[in-house]
Amino acid sequence: MLTGLIYALLAGLFGALASSSAKLSLGASHLKELCDSAVRRWTVEEDSLTSGVDATSCEWVHIPLRLVCGLLLFSSNAVMWTFFAKALRQSSSSARATVTTTASNFVSSAFLGHVIFGESHALLWWVGISLTLLGLFILHGSSLKEKQLDVKKDD
């Protein structure tokens, strides 16, 4: 049962990674801005060595980065589905695996969105995720009580 939980948490994490990869691969402006800021930072720190480097190099660098993010999207999706299938196989119910994966995906998406894109979420979003997590805890708690009752009935 614990392995099913771990697989479900990993499936949610890789699902969020796939979503972030899709956003990076399809939105060229974010990768281009990252490249521009990195080049500016690099030219300020290493001004004497990089006098010939300018932001125009970012005009073409974002294309291979987008392709790498596209490959990461497909590989993350494949790993996510593998872990989700294993979570379904190891869990006592498909609802538990699905809710755990969804909650893990929400939390991981919030974390990756904040780290990579600088996103912040409204209070209503946090209320929604809190209710989802509360439902997850209730679902896991009720299944533990059912197992304890089944053990008592067998005795």
PDB file of C-alpha atoms in Angstrom:
ATOM      1  CA  MET A   1       0.000   0.000   0.000  1.00  0.00           C
ATOM      2  CA  LEU A   2       2.848   2.391   0.778  1.00  0.00           C
ATOM      3  CA  THR A   3       4.450   1.693  -2.588  1.00  0.00           C
ATOM      4  CA  GLY A   4       1.178   2.633  -4.308  1.00  0.00           C
ATOM      5  CA  LEU A   5       1.232   5.957  -2.473  1.00  0.00           C
ATOM      6  CA  ILE A   6       4.822   6.619  -3.522  1.00  0.00           C
ATOM      7  CA  TYR A   7       4.058   5.731  -7.143  1.00  0.00           C
ATOM      8  CA  ALA A   8       1.028   8.045  -7.101  1.00  0.00           C
ATOM      9  CA  LEU A   9       3.073  10.926  -5.658  1.00  0.00           C
ATOM     10  CA  LEU A  10       5.774  10.400  -8.300  1.00  0.00           C
ATOM     11  CA  ALA A  11       3.133  10.268 -11.049  1.00  0.00           C
ATOM     12  CA  GLY A  12       1.808  13.639  -9.938  1.00  0.00           C
ATOM     13  CA  LEU A  13       5.308  15.114  -9.843  1.00  0.00           C
ATOM     14  CA  PHE A  14       6.156  13.897 -13.348  1.00  0.00           C
ATOM     15  CA  GLY A  15       2.781  15.132 -14.607  1.00  0.00           C
ATOM     16  CA  ALA A  16       3.599  18.607 -13.305  1.00  0.00           C
ATOM     17  CA  LEU A  17       7.054  18.390 -14.876  1.00  0.00           C
ATOM     18  CA  ALA A  18       5.431  17.474 -18.204  1.00  0.00           C
ATOM     19  CA  SER A  19       3.089  20.469 -17.939  1.00  0.00           C
ATOM     20  CA  SER A  20       5.961  22.823 -17.196  1.00  0.00           C
ATOM     21  CA  SER A  21       7.931  21.382 -20.100  1.00  0.00           C
ATOM     22  CA  ALA A  22       4.972  21.938 -22.416  1.00  0.00           C
ATOM     23  CA  LYS A  23       4.655  25.532 -21.278  1.00  0.00           C
ATOM     24  CA  LEU A  24       8.361  26.096 -21.893  1.00  0.00           C
ATOM     25  CA  SER A  25       8.413  24.376 -25.282  1.00  0.00           C
ATOM     26  CA  LEU A  26       5.318  26.106 -26.661  1.00  0.00           C
ATOM     27  CA  GLY A  27       5.951  29.552 -25.210  1.00  0.00           C
ATOM     28  CA  ALA A  28       9.132  30.871 -26.802  1.00  0.00           C
ATOM     29  CA  SER A  29       9.059  34.175 -24.959  1.00  0.00           C
ATOM     30  CA  HIS A  30       9.919  32.731 -21.546  1.00  0.00           C
ATOM     31  CA  LEU A  31      12.989  30.843 -22.764  1.00  0.00           C
ATOM     32  CA  LYS A  32      14.084  33.883 -24.736  1.00  0.00           C
ATOM     33  CA  GLU A  33      13.741  36.112 -21.648  1.00  0.00           C
ATOM     34  CA  LEU A  34      15.736  33.618 -19.581  1.00  0.00           C
ATOM     35  CA  CYS A  35      18.448  33.588 -22.217  1.00  0.00           C
ATOM     36  CA  ASP A  36      18.511  37.399 -22.405  1.00  0.00           C
ATOM     37  CA  SER A  37      18.821  37.763 -18.635  1.00  0.00           C
ATOM     38  CA  ALA A  38      21.541  35.094 -18.488  1.00  0.00           C
ATOM     39  CA  VAL A  39      23.519  36.805 -21.248  1.00  0.00           C
ATOM     40  CA  ARG A  40      23.135  40.189 -19.539  1.00  0.00           C
ATOM     41  CA  ARG A  41      24.248  38.740 -16.226  1.00  0.00           C
ATOM     42  CA  TRP A  42      27.149  36.971 -17.893  1.00  0.00           C
ATOM     43  CA  THR A  43      28.296  40.099 -19.738  1.00  0.00           C
ATOM     44  CA  VAL A  44      28.184  42.174 -16.554  1.00  0.00           C
ATOM     45  CA  GLU A  45      30.226  39.635 -14.574  1.00  0.00           C
ATOM     46  CA  GLU A  46      32.673  38.810 -17.364  1.00  0.00           C
ATOM     47  CA  ASP A  47      32.693  42.119 -19.214  1.00  0.00           C
ATOM     48  CA  SER A  48      36.250  41.884 -20.486  1.00  0.00           C
ATOM     49  CA  LEU A  49      35.899  38.296 -21.776  1.00  0.00           C
ATOM     50  CA  THR A  50      32.478  38.583 -23.412  1.00  0.00           C
ATOM     51  CA  SER A  51      32.655  41.918 -25.149  1.00  0.00           C
ATOM     52  CA  GLY A  52      31.511  40.275 -28.428  1.00  0.00           C
ATOM     53  CA  VAL A  53      28.488  38.480 -26.941  1.00  0.00           C
ATOM     54  CA  ASP A  54      25.149  40.237 -27.085  1.00  0.00           C
ATOM     55  CA  ALA A  55      21.474  39.380 -26.694  1.00  0.00           C
ATOM     56  CA  THR A  56      21.092  38.599 -30.414  1.00  0.00           C
ATOM     57  CA  SER A  57      22.540  35.155 -29.753  1.00  0.00           C
ATOM     58  CA  CYS A  58      19.262  34.400 -27.939  1.00  0.00           C
ATOM     59  CA  GLU A  59      17.385  34.793 -31.228  1.00  0.00           C
ATOM     60  CA  TRP A  60      18.311  31.231 -32.206  1.00  0.00           C
ATOM     61  CA  VAL A  61      19.323  29.583 -28.883  1.00  0.00           C
ATOM     62  CA  HIS A  62      15.718  29.282 -27.738  1.00  0.00           C
ATOM     63  CA  ILE A  63      14.918  26.907 -30.630  1.00  0.00           C
ATOM     64  CA  PRO A  64      17.115  24.004 -29.403  1.00  0.00           C
ATOM     65  CA  LEU A  65      15.960  24.730 -25.853  1.00  0.00           C
ATOM     66  CA  ARG A  66      12.348  24.422 -26.991  1.00  0.00           C
ATOM     67  CA  LEU A  67      13.154  21.095 -28.663  1.00  0.00           C
ATOM     68  CA  VAL A  68      14.790  19.819 -25.466  1.00  0.00           C
ATOM     69  CA  CYS A  69      11.720  20.875 -23.487  1.00  0.00           C
ATOM     70  CA  GLY A  70       9.522  19.067 -26.037  1.00  0.00           C
ATOM     71  CA  LEU A  71      11.527  15.882 -25.544  1.00  0.00           C
ATOM     72  CA  LEU A  72      11.273  16.355 -21.787  1.00  0.00           C
ATOM     73  CA  LEU A  73       7.506  16.723 -22.179  1.00  0.00           C
ATOM     74  CA  PHE A  74       7.131  13.357 -23.916  1.00  0.00           C
ATOM     75  CA  SER A  75       9.535  11.526 -21.627  1.00  0.00           C
ATOM     76  CA  SER A  76       7.934  13.004 -18.472  1.00  0.00           C
ATOM     77  CA  ASN A  77       4.511  11.976 -19.734  1.00  0.00           C
ATOM     78  CA  ALA A  78       5.707   8.423 -20.367  1.00  0.00           C
ATOM     79  CA  VAL A  79       7.231   8.176 -16.889  1.00  0.00           C
ATOM     80  CA  MET A  80       4.106   9.706 -15.336  1.00  0.00           C
ATOM     81  CA  TRP A  81       1.818   7.134 -16.966  1.00  0.00           C
ATOM     82  CA  THR A  82       4.154   4.319 -15.933  1.00  0.00           C
ATOM     83  CA  PHE A  83       4.092   5.428 -12.307  1.00  0.00           C
ATOM     84  CA  PHE A  84       0.326   5.976 -12.412  1.00  0.00           C
ATOM     85  CA  ALA A  85      -0.235   2.444 -13.747  1.00  0.00           C
ATOM     86  CA  LYS A  86       1.983   1.066 -10.991  1.00  0.00           C
ATOM     87  CA  ALA A  87       0.073   3.153  -8.419  1.00  0.00           C
ATOM     88  CA  LEU A  88      -3.219   1.719  -9.654  1.00  0.00           C
ATOM     89  CA  ARG A  89      -1.813  -1.798  -9.438  1.00  0.00           C
ATOM     90  CA  GLN A  90      -0.394  -1.335  -5.918  1.00  0.00           C
ATOM     91  CA  SER A  91      -3.266   0.659  -4.368  1.00  0.00           C
ATOM     92  CA  SER A  92      -6.304  -0.892  -2.799  1.00  0.00           C
ATOM     93  CA  SER A  93      -8.621   1.383  -4.791  1.00  0.00           C
ATOM     94  CA  SER A  94      -8.334   3.324  -8.009  1.00  0.00           C
ATOM     95  CA  ALA A  95      -9.932   6.355  -6.334  1.00  0.00           C
ATOM     96  CA  ARG A  96      -7.082   6.568  -3.819  1.00  0.00           C
ATOM     97  CA  ALA A  97      -4.426   6.423  -6.537  1.00  0.00           C
ATOM     98  CA  THR A  98      -6.247   8.980  -8.681  1.00  0.00           C
ATOM     99  CA  VAL A  99      -6.850  11.483  -5.886  1.00  0.00           C
ATOM    100  CA  THR A 100      -3.285  11.142  -4.601  1.00  0.00           C
ATOM    101  CA  THR A 101      -1.851  11.669  -8.083  1.00  0.00           C
ATOM    102  CA  THR A 102      -4.094  14.690  -8.633  1.00  0.00           C
ATOM    103  CA  ALA A 103      -3.168  16.279  -5.314  1.00  0.00           C
ATOM    104  CA  SER A 104       0.520  15.638  -5.936  1.00  0.00           C
ATOM    105  CA  ASN A 105       0.169  17.169  -9.392  1.00  0.00           C
ATOM    106  CA  PHE A 106      -1.492  20.322  -8.003  1.00  0.00           C
ATOM    107  CA  VAL A 107       1.146  20.863  -5.328  1.00  0.00           C
ATOM    108  CA  SER A 108       4.022  20.085  -7.707  1.00  0.00           C
ATOM    109  CA  SER A 109       2.555  22.398 -10.352  1.00  0.00           C
ATOM    110  CA  ALA A 110       2.321  25.208  -7.822  1.00  0.00           C
ATOM    111  CA  PHE A 111       5.926  24.678  -6.760  1.00  0.00           C
ATOM    112  CA  LEU A 112       7.293  24.430 -10.318  1.00  0.00           C
ATOM    113  CA  GLY A 113       5.188  27.383 -11.448  1.00  0.00           C
ATOM    114  CA  HIS A 114       6.597  29.512  -8.661  1.00  0.00           C
ATOM    115  CA  VAL A 115      10.218  28.407  -9.199  1.00  0.00           C
ATOM    116  CA  ILE A 116      10.319  28.427 -13.002  1.00  0.00           C
ATOM    117  CA  PHE A 117       7.768  31.056 -13.999  1.00  0.00           C
ATOM    118  CA  GLY A 118       7.504  33.214 -10.873  1.00  0.00           C
ATOM    119  CA  GLU A 119       3.768  32.531 -10.617  1.00  0.00           C
ATOM    120  CA  SER A 120       1.705  33.172  -7.538  1.00  0.00           C
ATOM    121  CA  HIS A 121      -1.749  31.801  -6.813  1.00  0.00           C
ATOM    122  CA  ALA A 122      -4.834  33.505  -5.482  1.00  0.00           C
ATOM    123  CA  LEU A 123      -6.401  32.689  -2.139  1.00  0.00           C
ATOM    124  CA  LEU A 124      -9.217  30.797  -3.861  1.00  0.00           C
ATOM    125  CA  TRP A 125      -6.677  28.448  -5.472  1.00  0.00           C
ATOM    126  CA  TRP A 126      -5.131  27.701  -2.066  1.00  0.00           C
ATOM    127  CA  VAL A 127      -8.575  27.064  -0.583  1.00  0.00           C
ATOM    128  CA  GLY A 128      -9.297  24.630  -3.411  1.00  0.00           C
ATOM    129  CA  ILE A 129      -6.042  22.729  -3.014  1.00  0.00           C
ATOM    130  CA  SER A 130      -6.555  22.618   0.756  1.00  0.00           C
ATOM    131  CA  LEU A 131      -9.994  21.068   0.273  1.00  0.00           C
ATOM    132  CA  THR A 132      -8.503  18.565  -2.176  1.00  0.00           C
ATOM    133  CA  LEU A 133      -5.799  17.597   0.304  1.00  0.00           C
ATOM    134  CA  LEU A 134      -8.377  17.363   3.101  1.00  0.00           C
ATOM    135  CA  GLY A 135     -10.421  15.003   0.928  1.00  0.00           C
ATOM    136  CA  LEU A 136      -7.291  12.968   0.295  1.00  0.00           C
ATOM    137  CA  PHE A 137      -6.602  12.624   4.018  1.00  0.00           C
ATOM    138  CA  ILE A 138     -10.223  11.617   4.663  1.00  0.00           C
ATOM    139  CA  LEU A 139     -10.051   9.056   1.863  1.00  0.00           C
ATOM    140  CA  HIS A 140      -6.837   7.542   3.225  1.00  0.00           C
ATOM    141  CA  GLY A 141      -8.139   7.620   6.816  1.00  0.00           C
ATOM    142  CA  SER A 142     -11.407   5.888   5.954  1.00  0.00           C
ATOM    143  CA  SER A 143      -9.610   3.091   4.130  1.00  0.00           C
ATOM    144  CA  LEU A 144      -7.426   2.455   7.188  1.00  0.00           C
ATOM    145  CA  LYS A 145     -10.532   2.186   9.383  1.00  0.00           C
ATOM    146  CA  GLU A 146     -12.109  -0.254   6.918  1.00  0.00           C
ATOM    147  CA  LYS A 147      -9.023  -2.468   7.048  1.00  0.00           C
ATOM    148  CA  GLN A 148      -9.064  -2.425  10.852  1.00  0.00           C
ATOM    149  CA  LEU A 149     -12.743  -3.448  10.826  1.00  0.00           C
ATOM    150  CA  ASP A 150     -11.993  -6.250   8.364  1.00  0.00           C
ATOM    151  CA  VAL A 151      -9.220  -7.540  10.637  1.00  0.00           C
ATOM    152  CA  LYS A 152     -11.560  -7.487  13.658  1.00  0.00           C
ATOM    153  CA  LYS A 153     -14.245  -9.386  11.723  1.00  0.00           C
ATOM    154  CA  ASP A 154     -11.749 -12.076  10.783  1.00  0.00           C
ATOM    155  CA  ASP A 155     -10.804 -12.575  14.469  1.00  0.00           C
TER     156      ASP A 155
END
